């Protein structure tokens, strides 16, 4: 049977995440949004670490909170309502550690997972995108050449969240570009590796609290023991990692939509025009009704996708559906909320315009929505 | 597309092993429907699934991941329309009259027969 009651543990995590978003995210969100893009506030990392959020999905035996993916989605919604930009700093760390949790050897898990759970707070990152290999990841050119007991990596990765900030990276590189997807491998690369550097930092429209930059690999030597999974299976590792983490990305978007909706609802209950409250106009109340309905539907899709993942069932299609629906709901709700607030909403005095800019990014990254539609249609 | 190709290779390996979908699904501990979806590329295979399949079917992982290479001698005769020389020939054909194309075809046949 299907049930929608949260467990006691889920309720505790939800409440803690909501308080964290109110106290540790919202007060700083506008300031971080307006900073120069090359600036990154390390205070974000410390705040996440103090709340033990960086190791959220990491099993307890490695020092993490060890929550299931449904609980991670519930937490993600709360954080997304606080600031989507800050949330992706933690979310990208989860993405990298999930790949190790899914296919890493015991030795790799023991070496890397506890690092993220340290009190000082450490980040991780996942590096797959390249200038000519975005959605078509099989076209990647970053080369890994086996030399004795190690691989030597050369290439440039683009738009890498947490570039230059991560304690370690999960880097995707090919041992044979002619094999396309079958040549791809996943490697764990230490952040202090010789030859690893940061190139151009992206100046982004949204998610400005997080840093995206080019990750440059010049003769970076990686021990063969840092290969994740079997040689030639990096494509499968990447797809499994993205499928698994995608409901959380949807949930961040649900939180973003909720924040915009709540701002619109509050405004409609206070603003008077033509001698009555905005919400007393049926046209306005119907807009709010549509927003609330869309958000609820998006939330349920993310919960179902996360639940299927937790059960070890086929979750790919549900996971892509949840991402498409939640991110497009966020865009639509943010836009409608701005219509409702009019000039006030368009002003930078309120966070609505930031929500809209952040929402656009959610439709694009971690598998653009057009790619999600390919995944969904291939499963029909 | 990639998962569809992997699925076709699973089907081929299964048939070459003389196993039905039901028999292989039973050996893997999954439903026949799940295996069918793997073979059709409708369900994504993860690394652990493929490792299990490779074990049961006695094939290396690379068999399922990589495109089949042409047999010896086949590569030399295969015509790839994206190849620079072939696409150059195709491009120039439009500049030849029908009579000149017949002459070219005769020449190609003569070249082929001379090699026999």
mmCIF file with all atom_site columns, C-alpha atoms in Angstrom, chain A residues 9-105:
data_model
loop_
_atom_site.group_PDB
_atom_site.id
_atom_site.type_symbol
_atom_site.label_atom_id
_atom_site.label_alt_id
_atom_site.label_comp_id
_atom_site.label_asym_id
_atom_site.label_entity_id
_atom_site.label_seq_id
_atom_site.pdbx_PDB_ins_code
_atom_site.Cartn_x
_atom_site.Cartn_y
_atom_site.Cartn_z
_atom_site.occupancy
_atom_site.B_iso_or_equiv
_atom_site.pdbx_formal_charge
_atom_site.auth_seq_id
_atom_site.auth_comp_id
_atom_site.auth_asym_id
_atom_site.auth_atom_id
_atom_site.pdbx_PDB_model_num
ATOM 1  C CA . UNK A 1 9   ? 13.221 10.219 11.504 1.00 0.00 ? 9   UNK A CA 1
ATOM 2  C CA . UNK A 1 10  ? 12.054 11.937 8.294  1.00 0.00 ? 10  UNK A CA 1
ATOM 3  C CA . UNK A 1 11  ? 10.074 14.493 10.306 1.00 0.00 ? 11  UNK A CA 1
ATOM 4  C CA . UNK A 1 12  ? 13.131 15.265 12.455 1.00 0.00 ? 12  UNK A CA 1
ATOM 5  C CA . UNK A 1 13  ? 15.358 15.739 9.396  1.00 0.00 ? 13  UNK A CA 1
ATOM 6  C CA . UNK A 1 14  ? 12.704 17.856 7.681  1.00 0.00 ? 14  UNK A CA 1
ATOM 7  C CA . UNK A 1 15  ? 12.300 20.145 10.684 1.00 0.00 ? 15  UNK A CA 1
ATOM 8  C CA . UNK A 1 16  ? 16.074 20.464 11.178 1.00 0.00 ? 16  UNK A CA 1
ATOM 9  C CA . UNK A 1 17  ? 16.548 21.271 7.480  1.00 0.00 ? 17  UNK A CA 1
ATOM 10 C CA . UNK A 1 18  ? 13.749 23.862 7.592  1.00 0.00 ? 18  UNK A CA 1
ATOM 11 C CA . UNK A 1 19  ? 15.378 25.602 10.574 1.00 0.00 ? 19  UNK A CA 1
ATOM 12 C CA . UNK A 1 20  ? 18.768 25.442 8.852  1.00 0.00 ? 20  UNK A CA 1
ATOM 13 C CA . UNK A 1 21  ? 17.285 27.046 5.727  1.00 0.00 ? 21  UNK A CA 1
ATOM 14 C CA . UNK A 1 22  ? 15.649 29.819 7.776  1.00 0.00 ? 22  UNK A CA 1
ATOM 15 C CA . UNK A 1 23  ? 18.673 30.603 9.927  1.00 0.00 ? 23  UNK A CA 1
ATOM 16 C CA . UNK A 1 24  ? 21.733 29.594 7.925  1.00 0.00 ? 24  UNK A CA 1
ATOM 17 C CA . UNK A 1 25  ? 20.680 30.176 4.319  1.00 0.00 ? 25  UNK A CA 1
ATOM 18 C CA . UNK A 1 26  ? 17.981 32.789 3.818  1.00 0.00 ? 26  UNK A CA 1
ATOM 19 C CA . UNK A 1 27  ? 19.748 35.614 5.717  1.00 0.00 ? 27  UNK A CA 1
ATOM 20 C CA . UNK A 1 28  ? 22.818 35.293 3.454  1.00 0.00 ? 28  UNK A CA 1
ATOM 21 C CA . UNK A 1 29  ? 21.220 34.291 0.153  1.00 0.00 ? 29  UNK A CA 1
ATOM 22 C CA . UNK A 1 30  ? 20.774 37.790 -1.294 1.00 0.00 ? 30  UNK A CA 1
ATOM 23 C CA . UNK A 1 31  ? 24.288 38.883 -0.357 1.00 0.00 ? 31  UNK A CA 1
ATOM 24 C CA . UNK A 1 32  ? 25.918 35.815 -1.927 1.00 0.00 ? 32  UNK A CA 1
ATOM 25 C CA . UNK A 1 33  ? 23.747 36.205 -5.020 1.00 0.00 ? 33  UNK A CA 1
ATOM 26 C CA . UNK A 1 34  ? 25.147 39.689 -5.641 1.00 0.00 ? 34  UNK A CA 1
ATOM 27 C CA . UNK A 1 35  ? 28.822 38.891 -5.103 1.00 0.00 ? 35  UNK A CA 1
ATOM 28 C CA . UNK A 1 36  ? 31.323 38.681 -7.944 1.00 0.00 ? 36  UNK A CA 1
ATOM 29 C CA . UNK A 1 37  ? 31.144 35.163 -9.356 1.00 0.00 ? 37  UNK A CA 1
ATOM 30 C CA . UNK A 1 38  ? 34.808 34.434 -8.538 1.00 0.00 ? 38  UNK A CA 1
ATOM 31 C CA . UNK A 1 39  ? 33.965 34.918 -4.850 1.00 0.00 ? 39  UNK A CA 1
ATOM 32 C CA . UNK A 1 40  ? 33.032 31.837 -2.901 1.00 0.00 ? 40  UNK A CA 1
ATOM 33 C CA . UNK A 1 41  ? 32.044 32.037 0.736  1.00 0.00 ? 41  UNK A CA 1
ATOM 34 C CA . UNK A 1 42  ? 33.709 29.177 2.651  1.00 0.00 ? 42  UNK A CA 1
ATOM 35 C CA . UNK A 1 43  ? 31.246 29.912 5.429  1.00 0.00 ? 43  UNK A CA 1
ATOM 36 C CA . UNK A 1 44  ? 28.673 27.928 3.412  1.00 0.00 ? 44  UNK A CA 1
ATOM 37 C CA . UNK A 1 45  ? 30.784 24.794 3.766  1.00 0.00 ? 45  UNK A CA 1
ATOM 38 C CA . UNK A 1 46  ? 31.225 25.267 7.495  1.00 0.00 ? 46  UNK A CA 1
ATOM 39 C CA . UNK A 1 47  ? 27.522 25.853 8.042  1.00 0.00 ? 47  UNK A CA 1
ATOM 40 C CA . UNK A 1 48  ? 26.665 22.667 6.120  1.00 0.00 ? 48  UNK A CA 1
ATOM 41 C CA . UNK A 1 49  ? 29.352 20.763 8.045  1.00 0.00 ? 49  UNK A CA 1
ATOM 42 C CA . UNK A 1 50  ? 28.115 22.006 11.429 1.00 0.00 ? 50  UNK A CA 1
ATOM 43 C CA . UNK A 1 51  ? 24.624 20.788 10.530 1.00 0.00 ? 51  UNK A CA 1
ATOM 44 C CA . UNK A 1 52  ? 26.116 17.439 9.343  1.00 0.00 ? 52  UNK A CA 1
ATOM 45 C CA . UNK A 1 53  ? 24.445 17.923 5.985  1.00 0.00 ? 53  UNK A CA 1
ATOM 46 C CA . UNK A 1 54  ? 27.444 17.271 3.711  1.00 0.00 ? 54  UNK A CA 1
ATOM 47 C CA . UNK A 1 55  ? 27.469 13.605 4.670  1.00 0.00 ? 55  UNK A CA 1
ATOM 48 C CA . UNK A 1 56  ? 23.676 13.266 4.510  1.00 0.00 ? 56  UNK A CA 1
ATOM 49 C CA . UNK A 1 57  ? 23.510 10.178 2.225  1.00 0.00 ? 57  UNK A CA 1
ATOM 50 C CA . UNK A 1 58  ? 26.798 8.654  3.456  1.00 0.00 ? 58  UNK A CA 1
ATOM 51 C CA . UNK A 1 59  ? 26.247 5.493  5.557  1.00 0.00 ? 59  UNK A CA 1
ATOM 52 C CA . UNK A 1 60  ? 26.757 5.858  9.312  1.00 0.00 ? 60  UNK A CA 1
ATOM 53 C CA . UNK A 1 61  ? 29.742 3.466  9.347  1.00 0.00 ? 61  UNK A CA 1
ATOM 54 C CA . UNK A 1 62  ? 31.675 6.075  7.337  1.00 0.00 ? 62  UNK A CA 1
ATOM 55 C CA . UNK A 1 63  ? 30.546 8.946  9.557  1.00 0.00 ? 63  UNK A CA 1
ATOM 56 C CA . UNK A 1 64  ? 27.508 10.170 7.613  1.00 0.00 ? 64  UNK A CA 1
ATOM 57 C CA . UNK A 1 65  ? 23.843 10.526 8.470  1.00 0.00 ? 65  UNK A CA 1
ATOM 58 C CA . UNK A 1 66  ? 23.026 7.489  6.334  1.00 0.00 ? 66  UNK A CA 1
ATOM 59 C CA . UNK A 1 67  ? 19.556 8.607  5.320  1.00 0.00 ? 67  UNK A CA 1
ATOM 60 C CA . UNK A 1 68  ? 17.686 6.956  2.460  1.00 0.00 ? 68  UNK A CA 1
ATOM 61 C CA . UNK A 1 69  ? 17.034 8.832  -0.805 1.00 0.00 ? 69  UNK A CA 1
ATOM 62 C CA . UNK A 1 70  ? 13.451 9.714  0.130  1.00 0.00 ? 70  UNK A CA 1
ATOM 63 C CA . UNK A 1 71  ? 14.673 11.459 3.291  1.00 0.00 ? 71  UNK A CA 1
ATOM 64 C CA . UNK A 1 72  ? 17.415 13.143 1.249  1.00 0.00 ? 72  UNK A CA 1
ATOM 65 C CA . UNK A 1 73  ? 14.701 14.440 -1.120 1.00 0.00 ? 73  UNK A CA 1
ATOM 66 C CA . UNK A 1 74  ? 12.644 15.755 1.827  1.00 0.00 ? 74  UNK A CA 1
ATOM 67 C CA . UNK A 1 75  ? 15.730 17.570 3.153  1.00 0.00 ? 75  UNK A CA 1
ATOM 68 C CA . UNK A 1 76  ? 16.592 18.837 -0.341 1.00 0.00 ? 76  UNK A CA 1
ATOM 69 C CA . UNK A 1 77  ? 13.200 20.527 -0.666 1.00 0.00 ? 77  UNK A CA 1
ATOM 70 C CA . UNK A 1 78  ? 13.746 22.447 2.562  1.00 0.00 ? 78  UNK A CA 1
ATOM 71 C CA . UNK A 1 79  ? 17.243 23.517 1.539  1.00 0.00 ? 79  UNK A CA 1
ATOM 72 C CA . UNK A 1 80  ? 16.017 24.485 -1.932 1.00 0.00 ? 80  UNK A CA 1
ATOM 73 C CA . UNK A 1 81  ? 13.464 26.771 -0.310 1.00 0.00 ? 81  UNK A CA 1
ATOM 74 C CA . UNK A 1 82  ? 16.348 28.459 1.544  1.00 0.00 ? 82  UNK A CA 1
ATOM 75 C CA . UNK A 1 83  ? 18.734 29.012 -1.357 1.00 0.00 ? 83  UNK A CA 1
ATOM 76 C CA . UNK A 1 84  ? 19.145 26.767 -4.397 1.00 0.00 ? 84  UNK A CA 1
ATOM 77 C CA . UNK A 1 85  ? 22.616 28.192 -5.070 1.00 0.00 ? 85  UNK A CA 1
ATOM 78 C CA . UNK A 1 86  ? 23.935 27.195 -1.656 1.00 0.00 ? 86  UNK A CA 1
ATOM 79 C CA . UNK A 1 87  ? 22.148 23.850 -1.849 1.00 0.00 ? 87  UNK A CA 1
ATOM 80 C CA . UNK A 1 88  ? 23.974 22.735 -4.986 1.00 0.00 ? 88  UNK A CA 1
ATOM 81 C CA . UNK A 1 89  ? 27.285 23.131 -3.128 1.00 0.00 ? 89  UNK A CA 1
ATOM 82 C CA . UNK A 1 90  ? 26.147 20.283 -0.867 1.00 0.00 ? 90  UNK A CA 1
ATOM 83 C CA . UNK A 1 91  ? 24.156 18.575 -3.629 1.00 0.00 ? 91  UNK A CA 1
ATOM 84 C CA . UNK A 1 92  ? 27.212 18.274 -5.876 1.00 0.00 ? 92  UNK A CA 1
ATOM 85 C CA . UNK A 1 93  ? 29.142 16.783 -2.973 1.00 0.00 ? 93  UNK A CA 1
ATOM 86 C CA . UNK A 1 94  ? 26.368 14.197 -2.581 1.00 0.00 ? 94  UNK A CA 1
ATOM 87 C CA . UNK A 1 95  ? 26.552 13.467 -6.306 1.00 0.00 ? 95  UNK A CA 1
ATOM 88 C CA . UNK A 1 96  ? 30.261 12.625 -6.113 1.00 0.00 ? 96  UNK A CA 1
ATOM 89 C CA . UNK A 1 97  ? 29.990 10.534 -2.961 1.00 0.00 ? 97  UNK A CA 1
ATOM 90 C CA . UNK A 1 98  ? 26.967 8.661  -4.325 1.00 0.00 ? 98  UNK A CA 1
ATOM 91 C CA . UNK A 1 99  ? 29.097 7.416  -7.235 1.00 0.00 ? 99  UNK A CA 1
ATOM 92 C CA . UNK A 1 100 ? 31.587 6.007  -4.702 1.00 0.00 ? 100 UNK A CA 1
ATOM 93 C CA . UNK A 1 101 ? 28.789 4.566  -2.563 1.00 0.00 ? 101 UNK A CA 1
ATOM 94 C CA . UNK A 1 102 ? 27.293 2.840  -5.625 1.00 0.00 ? 102 UNK A CA 1
ATOM 95 C CA . UNK A 1 103 ? 30.336 1.250  -7.230 1.00 0.00 ? 103 UNK A CA 1
ATOM 96 C CA . UNK A 1 104 ? 33.379 2.037  -5.069 1.00 0.00 ? 104 UNK A CA 1
ATOM 97 C CA . UNK A 1 105 ? 35.503 -0.684 -3.486 1.00 0.00 ? 105 UNK A CA 1
#
